[in-house]
Coordinates of C-alpha atoms in Angstrom, one line a residue:
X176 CA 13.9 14.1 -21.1
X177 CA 12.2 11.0 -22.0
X178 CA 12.6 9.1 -24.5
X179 CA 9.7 8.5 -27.6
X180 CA 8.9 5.4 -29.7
X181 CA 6.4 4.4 -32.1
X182 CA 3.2 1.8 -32.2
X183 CA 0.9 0.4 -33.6
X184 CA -2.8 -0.2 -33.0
X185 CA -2.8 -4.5 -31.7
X186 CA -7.0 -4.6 -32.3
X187 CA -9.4 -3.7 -34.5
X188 CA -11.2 -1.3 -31.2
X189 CA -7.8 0.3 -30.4
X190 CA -7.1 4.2 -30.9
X191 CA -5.2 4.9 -33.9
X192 CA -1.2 5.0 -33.1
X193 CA 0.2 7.4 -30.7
X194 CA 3.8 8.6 -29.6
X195 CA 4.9 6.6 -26.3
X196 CA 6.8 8.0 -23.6
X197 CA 9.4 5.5 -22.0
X198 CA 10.7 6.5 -18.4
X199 CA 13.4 4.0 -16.7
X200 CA 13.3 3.6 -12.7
X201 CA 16.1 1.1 -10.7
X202 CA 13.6 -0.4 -8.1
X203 CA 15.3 -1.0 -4.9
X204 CA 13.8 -2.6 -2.0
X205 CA 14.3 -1.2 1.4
X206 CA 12.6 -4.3 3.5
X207 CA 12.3 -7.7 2.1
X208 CA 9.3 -8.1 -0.1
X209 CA 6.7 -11.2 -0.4
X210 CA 6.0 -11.3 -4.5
X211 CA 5.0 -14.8 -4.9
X212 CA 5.4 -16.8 -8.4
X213 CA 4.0 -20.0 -9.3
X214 CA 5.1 -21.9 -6.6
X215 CA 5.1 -18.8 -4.2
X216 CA 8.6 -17.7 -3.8
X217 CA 9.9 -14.4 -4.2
X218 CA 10.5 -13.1 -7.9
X219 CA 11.3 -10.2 -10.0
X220 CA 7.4 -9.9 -11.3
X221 CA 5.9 -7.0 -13.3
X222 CA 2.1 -7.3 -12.1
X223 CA 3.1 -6.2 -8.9
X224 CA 3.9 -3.1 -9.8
X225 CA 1.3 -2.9 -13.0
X226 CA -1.5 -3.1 -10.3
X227 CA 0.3 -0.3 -8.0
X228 CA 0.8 2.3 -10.9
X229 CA -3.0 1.5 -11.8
X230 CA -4.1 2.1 -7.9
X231 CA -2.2 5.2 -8.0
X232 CA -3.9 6.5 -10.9
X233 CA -6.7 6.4 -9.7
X234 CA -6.1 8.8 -6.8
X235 CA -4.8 10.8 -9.3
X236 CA -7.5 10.8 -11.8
X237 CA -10.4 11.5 -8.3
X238 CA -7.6 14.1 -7.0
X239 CA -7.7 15.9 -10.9
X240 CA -11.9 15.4 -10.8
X241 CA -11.7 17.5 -7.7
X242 CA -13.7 14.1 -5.9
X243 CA -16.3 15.0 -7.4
X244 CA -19.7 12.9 -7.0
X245 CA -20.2 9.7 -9.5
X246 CA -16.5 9.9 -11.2
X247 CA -16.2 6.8 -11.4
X248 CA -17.9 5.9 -14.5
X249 CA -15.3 8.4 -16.4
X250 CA -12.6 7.1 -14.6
X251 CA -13.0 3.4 -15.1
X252 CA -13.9 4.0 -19.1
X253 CA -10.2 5.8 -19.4
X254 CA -8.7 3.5 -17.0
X255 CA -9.9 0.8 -19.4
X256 CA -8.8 2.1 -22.5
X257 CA -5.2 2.8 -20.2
X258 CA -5.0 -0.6 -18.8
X259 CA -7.1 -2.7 -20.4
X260 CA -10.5 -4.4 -19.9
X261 CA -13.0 -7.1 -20.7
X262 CA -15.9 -4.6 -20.1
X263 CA -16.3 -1.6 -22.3
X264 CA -19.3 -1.6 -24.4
X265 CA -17.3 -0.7 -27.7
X266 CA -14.7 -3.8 -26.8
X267 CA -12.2 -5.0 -25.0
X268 CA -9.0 -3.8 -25.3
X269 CA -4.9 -4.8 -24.3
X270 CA -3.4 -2.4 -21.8
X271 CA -1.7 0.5 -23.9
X272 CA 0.6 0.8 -20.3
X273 CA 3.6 -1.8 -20.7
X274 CA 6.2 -2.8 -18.4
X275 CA 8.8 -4.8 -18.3
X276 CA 12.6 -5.7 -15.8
X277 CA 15.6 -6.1 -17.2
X278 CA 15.9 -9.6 -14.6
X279 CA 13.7 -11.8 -13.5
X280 CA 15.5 -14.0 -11.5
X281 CA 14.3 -15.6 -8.0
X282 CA 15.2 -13.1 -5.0
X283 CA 18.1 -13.8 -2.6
X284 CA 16.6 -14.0 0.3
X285 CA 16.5 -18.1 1.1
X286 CA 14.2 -19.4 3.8
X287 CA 17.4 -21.0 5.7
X288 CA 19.0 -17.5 5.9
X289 CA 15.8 -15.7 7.3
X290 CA 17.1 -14.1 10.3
X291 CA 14.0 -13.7 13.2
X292 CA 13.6 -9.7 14.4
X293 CA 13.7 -9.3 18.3
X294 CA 10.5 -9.2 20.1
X295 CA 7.7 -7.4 20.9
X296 CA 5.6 -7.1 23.8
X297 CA 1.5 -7.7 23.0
X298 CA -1.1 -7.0 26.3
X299 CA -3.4 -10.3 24.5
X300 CA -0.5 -12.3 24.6
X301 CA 1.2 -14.6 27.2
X302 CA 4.9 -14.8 25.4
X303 CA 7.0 -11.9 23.5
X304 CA 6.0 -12.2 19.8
X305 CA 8.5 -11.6 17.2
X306 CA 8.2 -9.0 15.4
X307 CA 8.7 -10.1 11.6
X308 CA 5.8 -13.2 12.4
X309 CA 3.3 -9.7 14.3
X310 CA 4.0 -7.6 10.7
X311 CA 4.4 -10.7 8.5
X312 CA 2.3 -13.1 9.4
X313 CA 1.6 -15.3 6.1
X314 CA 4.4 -15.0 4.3
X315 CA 6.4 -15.1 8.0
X316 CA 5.6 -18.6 9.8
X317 CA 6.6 -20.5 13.0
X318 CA 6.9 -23.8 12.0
X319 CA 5.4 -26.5 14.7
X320 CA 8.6 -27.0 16.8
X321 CA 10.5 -24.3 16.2
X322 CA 11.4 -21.5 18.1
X323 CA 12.0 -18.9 15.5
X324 CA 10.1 -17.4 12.9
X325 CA 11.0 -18.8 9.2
X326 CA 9.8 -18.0 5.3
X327 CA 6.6 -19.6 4.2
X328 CA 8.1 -19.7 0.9
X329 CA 11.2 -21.0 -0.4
X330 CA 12.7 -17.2 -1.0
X331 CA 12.2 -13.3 -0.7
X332 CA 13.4 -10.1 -2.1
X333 CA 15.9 -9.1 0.4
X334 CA 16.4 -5.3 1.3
X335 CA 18.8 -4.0 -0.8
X336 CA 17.9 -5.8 -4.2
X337 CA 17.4 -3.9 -6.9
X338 CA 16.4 -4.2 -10.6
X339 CA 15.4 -1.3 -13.8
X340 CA 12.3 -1.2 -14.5
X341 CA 10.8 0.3 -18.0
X342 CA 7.6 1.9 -18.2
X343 CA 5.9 3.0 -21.2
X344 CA 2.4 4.2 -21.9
X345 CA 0.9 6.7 -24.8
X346 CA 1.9 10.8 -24.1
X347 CA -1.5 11.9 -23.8
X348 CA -1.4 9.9 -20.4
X349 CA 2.2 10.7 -19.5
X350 CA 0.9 13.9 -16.5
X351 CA -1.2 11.2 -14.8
X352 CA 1.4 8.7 -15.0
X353 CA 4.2 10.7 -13.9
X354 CA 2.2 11.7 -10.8
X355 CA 1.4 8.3 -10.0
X356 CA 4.6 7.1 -10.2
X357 CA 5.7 9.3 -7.6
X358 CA 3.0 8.5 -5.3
X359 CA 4.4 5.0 -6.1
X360 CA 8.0 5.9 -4.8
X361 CA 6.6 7.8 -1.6
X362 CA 3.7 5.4 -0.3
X363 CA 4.3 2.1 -2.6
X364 CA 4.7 -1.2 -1.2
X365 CA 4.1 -4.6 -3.0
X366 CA 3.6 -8.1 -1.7
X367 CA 2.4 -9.9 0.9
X368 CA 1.9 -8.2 3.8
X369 CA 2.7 -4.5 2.1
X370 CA 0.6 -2.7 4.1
X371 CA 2.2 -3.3 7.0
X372 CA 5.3 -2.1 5.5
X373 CA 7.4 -4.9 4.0
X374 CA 8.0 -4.5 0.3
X375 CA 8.9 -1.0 0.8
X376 CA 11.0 0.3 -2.6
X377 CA 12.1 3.7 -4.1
X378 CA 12.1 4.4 -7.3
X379 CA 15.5 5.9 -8.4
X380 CA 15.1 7.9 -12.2
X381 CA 18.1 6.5 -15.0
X382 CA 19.1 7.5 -18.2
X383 CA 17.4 11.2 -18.3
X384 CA 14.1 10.2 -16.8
X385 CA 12.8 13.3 -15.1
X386 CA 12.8 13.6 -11.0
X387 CA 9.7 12.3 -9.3
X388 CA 7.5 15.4 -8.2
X389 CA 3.4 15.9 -8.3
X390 CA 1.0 17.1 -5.6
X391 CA -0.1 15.8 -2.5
X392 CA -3.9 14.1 -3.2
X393 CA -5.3 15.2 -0.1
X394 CA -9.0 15.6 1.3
X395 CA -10.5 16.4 4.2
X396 CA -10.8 12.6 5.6
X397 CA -14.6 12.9 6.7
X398 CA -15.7 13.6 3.2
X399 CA -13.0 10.8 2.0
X400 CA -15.9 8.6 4.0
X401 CA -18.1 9.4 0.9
X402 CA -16.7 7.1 -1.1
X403 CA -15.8 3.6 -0.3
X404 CA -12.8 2.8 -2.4
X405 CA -9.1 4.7 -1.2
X406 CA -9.0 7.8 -3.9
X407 CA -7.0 10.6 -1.4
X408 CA -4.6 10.6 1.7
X409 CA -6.9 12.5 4.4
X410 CA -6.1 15.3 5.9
X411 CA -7.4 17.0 9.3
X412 CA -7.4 20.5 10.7
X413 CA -3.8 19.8 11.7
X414 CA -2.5 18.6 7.6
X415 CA -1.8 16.0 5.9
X416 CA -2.8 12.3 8.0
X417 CA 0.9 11.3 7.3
X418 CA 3.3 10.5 10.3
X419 CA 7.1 9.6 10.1
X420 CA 9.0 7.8 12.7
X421 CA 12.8 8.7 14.1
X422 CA 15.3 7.9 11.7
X423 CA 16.6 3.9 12.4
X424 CA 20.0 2.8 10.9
X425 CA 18.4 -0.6 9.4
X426 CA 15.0 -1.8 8.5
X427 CA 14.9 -4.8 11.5
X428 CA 15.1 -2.4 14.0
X429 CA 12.2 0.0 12.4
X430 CA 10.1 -3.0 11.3
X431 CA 10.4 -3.5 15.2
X432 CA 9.1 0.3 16.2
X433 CA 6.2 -0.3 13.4
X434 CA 5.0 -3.3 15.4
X435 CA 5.0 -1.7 18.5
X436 CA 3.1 1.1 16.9
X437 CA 0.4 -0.9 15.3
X438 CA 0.5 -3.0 18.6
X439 CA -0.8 -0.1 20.8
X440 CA -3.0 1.6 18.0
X441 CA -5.1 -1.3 18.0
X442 CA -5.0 -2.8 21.6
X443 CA -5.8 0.3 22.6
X444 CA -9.6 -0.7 21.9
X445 CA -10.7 -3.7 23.9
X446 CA -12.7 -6.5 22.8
X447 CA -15.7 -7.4 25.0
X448 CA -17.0 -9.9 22.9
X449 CA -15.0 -13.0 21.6
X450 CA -16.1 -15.2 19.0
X451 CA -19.6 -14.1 16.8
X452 CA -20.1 -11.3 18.3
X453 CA -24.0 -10.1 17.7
X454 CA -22.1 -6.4 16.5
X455 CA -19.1 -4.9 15.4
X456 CA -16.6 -3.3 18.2
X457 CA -14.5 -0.7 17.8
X458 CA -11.8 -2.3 17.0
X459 CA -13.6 -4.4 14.2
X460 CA -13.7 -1.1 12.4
X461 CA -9.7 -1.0 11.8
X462 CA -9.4 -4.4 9.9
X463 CA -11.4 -7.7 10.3
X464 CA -11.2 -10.6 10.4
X465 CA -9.1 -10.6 14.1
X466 CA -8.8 -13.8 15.3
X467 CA -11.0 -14.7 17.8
X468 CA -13.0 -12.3 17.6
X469 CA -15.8 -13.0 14.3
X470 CA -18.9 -10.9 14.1
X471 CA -21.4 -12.9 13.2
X472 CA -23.7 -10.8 11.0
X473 CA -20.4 -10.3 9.1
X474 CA -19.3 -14.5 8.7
X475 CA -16.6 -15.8 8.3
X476 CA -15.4 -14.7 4.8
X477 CA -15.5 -11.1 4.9
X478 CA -12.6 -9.3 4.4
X479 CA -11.6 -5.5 5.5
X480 CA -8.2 -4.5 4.9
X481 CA -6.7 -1.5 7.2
X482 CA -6.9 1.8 6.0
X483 CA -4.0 2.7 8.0
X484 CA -0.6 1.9 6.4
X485 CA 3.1 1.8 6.4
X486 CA 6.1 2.7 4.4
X487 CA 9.6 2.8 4.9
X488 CA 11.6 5.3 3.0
X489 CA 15.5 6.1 3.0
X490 CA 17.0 9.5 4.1
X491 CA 19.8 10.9 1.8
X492 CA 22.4 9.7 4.9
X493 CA 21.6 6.3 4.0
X494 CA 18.9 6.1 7.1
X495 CA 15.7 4.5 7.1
X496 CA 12.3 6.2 8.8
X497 CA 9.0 4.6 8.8
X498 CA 6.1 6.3 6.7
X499 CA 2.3 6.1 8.5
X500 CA -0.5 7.3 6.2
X501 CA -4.2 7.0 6.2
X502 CA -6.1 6.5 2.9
X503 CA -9.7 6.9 4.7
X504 CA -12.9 5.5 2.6
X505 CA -16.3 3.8 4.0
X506 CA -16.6 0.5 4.2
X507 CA -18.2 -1.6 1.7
X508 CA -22.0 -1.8 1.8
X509 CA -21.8 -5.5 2.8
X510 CA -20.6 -4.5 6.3
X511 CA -23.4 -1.8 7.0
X512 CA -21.3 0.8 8.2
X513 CA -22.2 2.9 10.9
X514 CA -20.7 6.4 10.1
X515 CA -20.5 7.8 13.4
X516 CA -18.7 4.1 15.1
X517 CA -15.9 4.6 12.2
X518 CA -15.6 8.5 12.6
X519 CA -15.2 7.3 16.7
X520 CA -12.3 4.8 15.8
X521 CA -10.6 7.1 13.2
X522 CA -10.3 10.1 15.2
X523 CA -9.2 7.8 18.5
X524 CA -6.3 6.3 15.9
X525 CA -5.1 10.0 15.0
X526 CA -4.8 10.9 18.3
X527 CA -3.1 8.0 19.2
X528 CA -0.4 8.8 16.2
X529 CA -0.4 12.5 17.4
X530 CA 0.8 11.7 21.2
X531 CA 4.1 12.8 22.6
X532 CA 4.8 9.4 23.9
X533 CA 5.0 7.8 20.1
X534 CA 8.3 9.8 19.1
X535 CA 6.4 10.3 15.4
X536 CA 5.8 13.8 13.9
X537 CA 3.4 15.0 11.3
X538 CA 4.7 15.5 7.8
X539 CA 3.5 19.0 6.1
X540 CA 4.1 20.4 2.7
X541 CA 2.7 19.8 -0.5
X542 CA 4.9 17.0 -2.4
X543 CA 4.0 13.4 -2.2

């Protein structure tokens, strides 16, 4: 059961007052996470999390709309009234969502006590390559010198940290909340380098907060090419595009599988271009910028972030297994698409995830 408080309206444009539902989570990380502060060292922040709770709404909300054509207006107006926003017509308004830790202390994790994963094998490369600097490079650095990775930063949140976080938002929007929040604790990673994995957490219920449950936002991942923002987890003739790795006693070790995975799902398409390239390649398609290889209609400041990621959840044995999932969407305008090259380099990835020789099965079912 959760528990209820009262408030009040903060602005002359806000709703009058409404019952808030509080829900109390312990956060634990499960691989070290990258949340920068000021002077970008790991800390106990809320916006991390704010941000990931607002993303997940989202593929609620579309999920809920049944995906239907031009949502977006809709969503954005209640989003803004939900989060806040500096663009409604009828006013900006504070975020009726509030969040808050119960520490905000510096994380654990020093840069002296960073401890370099084993190694990795990469076709385009002459040496081994670590595996923490592959998955974390940013964050992860190999100083001039040295012959180990190190942290960028002074500190991280080291796996195994944990913290309660408080969440609290008005109870007409407690449904979509609660579902989002358990998309959080099944595919949720914050910090630098998330996608790939690091900053993996679950969210554990306290104090009578219900269990996490809510259905599986899934569409069929063609049509997810429709729109070009991540609103659904795609799905195939085969399920869900959601893979899990054999169970690993630690995160190094399945940090270290994970690289080798997204080692071979990408090398698997060869460059034959190197720098400003007069088109995109295949392998463009999965992320750019790749060093080395630019396309020059593109320049040099475009960004495309993967739409394959990584999680790593924790069994009930106290095992760890690795979470792929595919949130498919078209690429912003900007890169001029072309449909049928992406649909190519999507459908060579799932294969590539379905094979024998990559020990991963697909997960079925309906919950998140």
């Amino acid at each position: 059961m959760t528990t209820t408080t009262a408030i009040q309206p903060r602005t002359p444009h806000e709703a009058a007052p409404s019952r808030m539902q509080t829900y109390r989570y312990e956060v634990r990380f499960l691989t070290p996470a990258f949340l920068g502060d000021a002077e970008q060292s790991g800390r106990w922040r809320t916006p991390p999390f704010k941000a990931q709770l607002r993303q997940w709404w989202r593929v609620v909300y579309a999920a809920q709309a049944g995906f239907k054509p031009g949502l977006e207006a809709a969503m954005r107006q209640e989003e803004g009234l939900l989060f806040g926003n500096a663009w409604l017509t009828d006013g900006f308004r504070k975020s009726l969502t509030r969040m808050r830790f119960d520490k905000w202390q510096q994380g654990s994790l020093r840069a002296a006590q960073w401890s370099s994963l084993s190694t990795v094998t990469h076709p385009e490369v002459r040496q081994a390559v670590a595996s923490d600097l592959y998955l974390g490079y940013g964050p992860v650095v190999l100083p001039r010198g040295a012959q180990r990775p190190t942290l960028k930063a002074n500190a991280a949140i080291q796996a195994g940290e944990s913290a309660v976080l408080s969440v609290a938002v008005p109870a007409q929007h407690a449904d979509r909340i609660e579902q989002a929040l358990a998309l959080m604790h099944r595919y949720g990673t914050v910090g630098g380098r998330s996608r790939n994995g690091w900053g993996s957490y679950a969210l554990i219920p306290q104090e009578g907060t219900p269990e996490l449950r809510g259905a599986l936002p899934v569409r069929d991942w063609q049509r997810c090419l429709e729109l070009d923002w991540p609103h659904a987890i795609g799905k195939d003739e085969k399920g869900p595009l959601v893979w899990q790795t054999t169970p690993h006693a630690d995160w190094k070790e399945l940090m270290r599988t994970l690289a080798i995975l997204k080692i071979g799902l990408r090398t698997q398409f060869r460059f034959t271009t190197g720098r400003n390239a007069p088109q995109p390649e295949a392998r463009h398609w999965l992320a750019y910028p790749v060093t080395n290889h630019s396309v020059g209609p593109w320049g040099g400041s475009a960004r495309l972030p993967n739409q394959l990621r990584f999680k790593v959840r924790a069994l009930a044995n106290g095992q760890l297994v690795g979470v792929i999932f595919h949130m498919p969407h078209r690429p912003p305008p900007a890169f001029h698409p072309n449909r049928t090259a992406v649909e190519h380099v999507w459908q060579q990835v799932h294969a590539f995830l379905d094979a024998p020789a990559q020990k991963l099965f697909r997960i079925q079912g309906p919950k998140p």
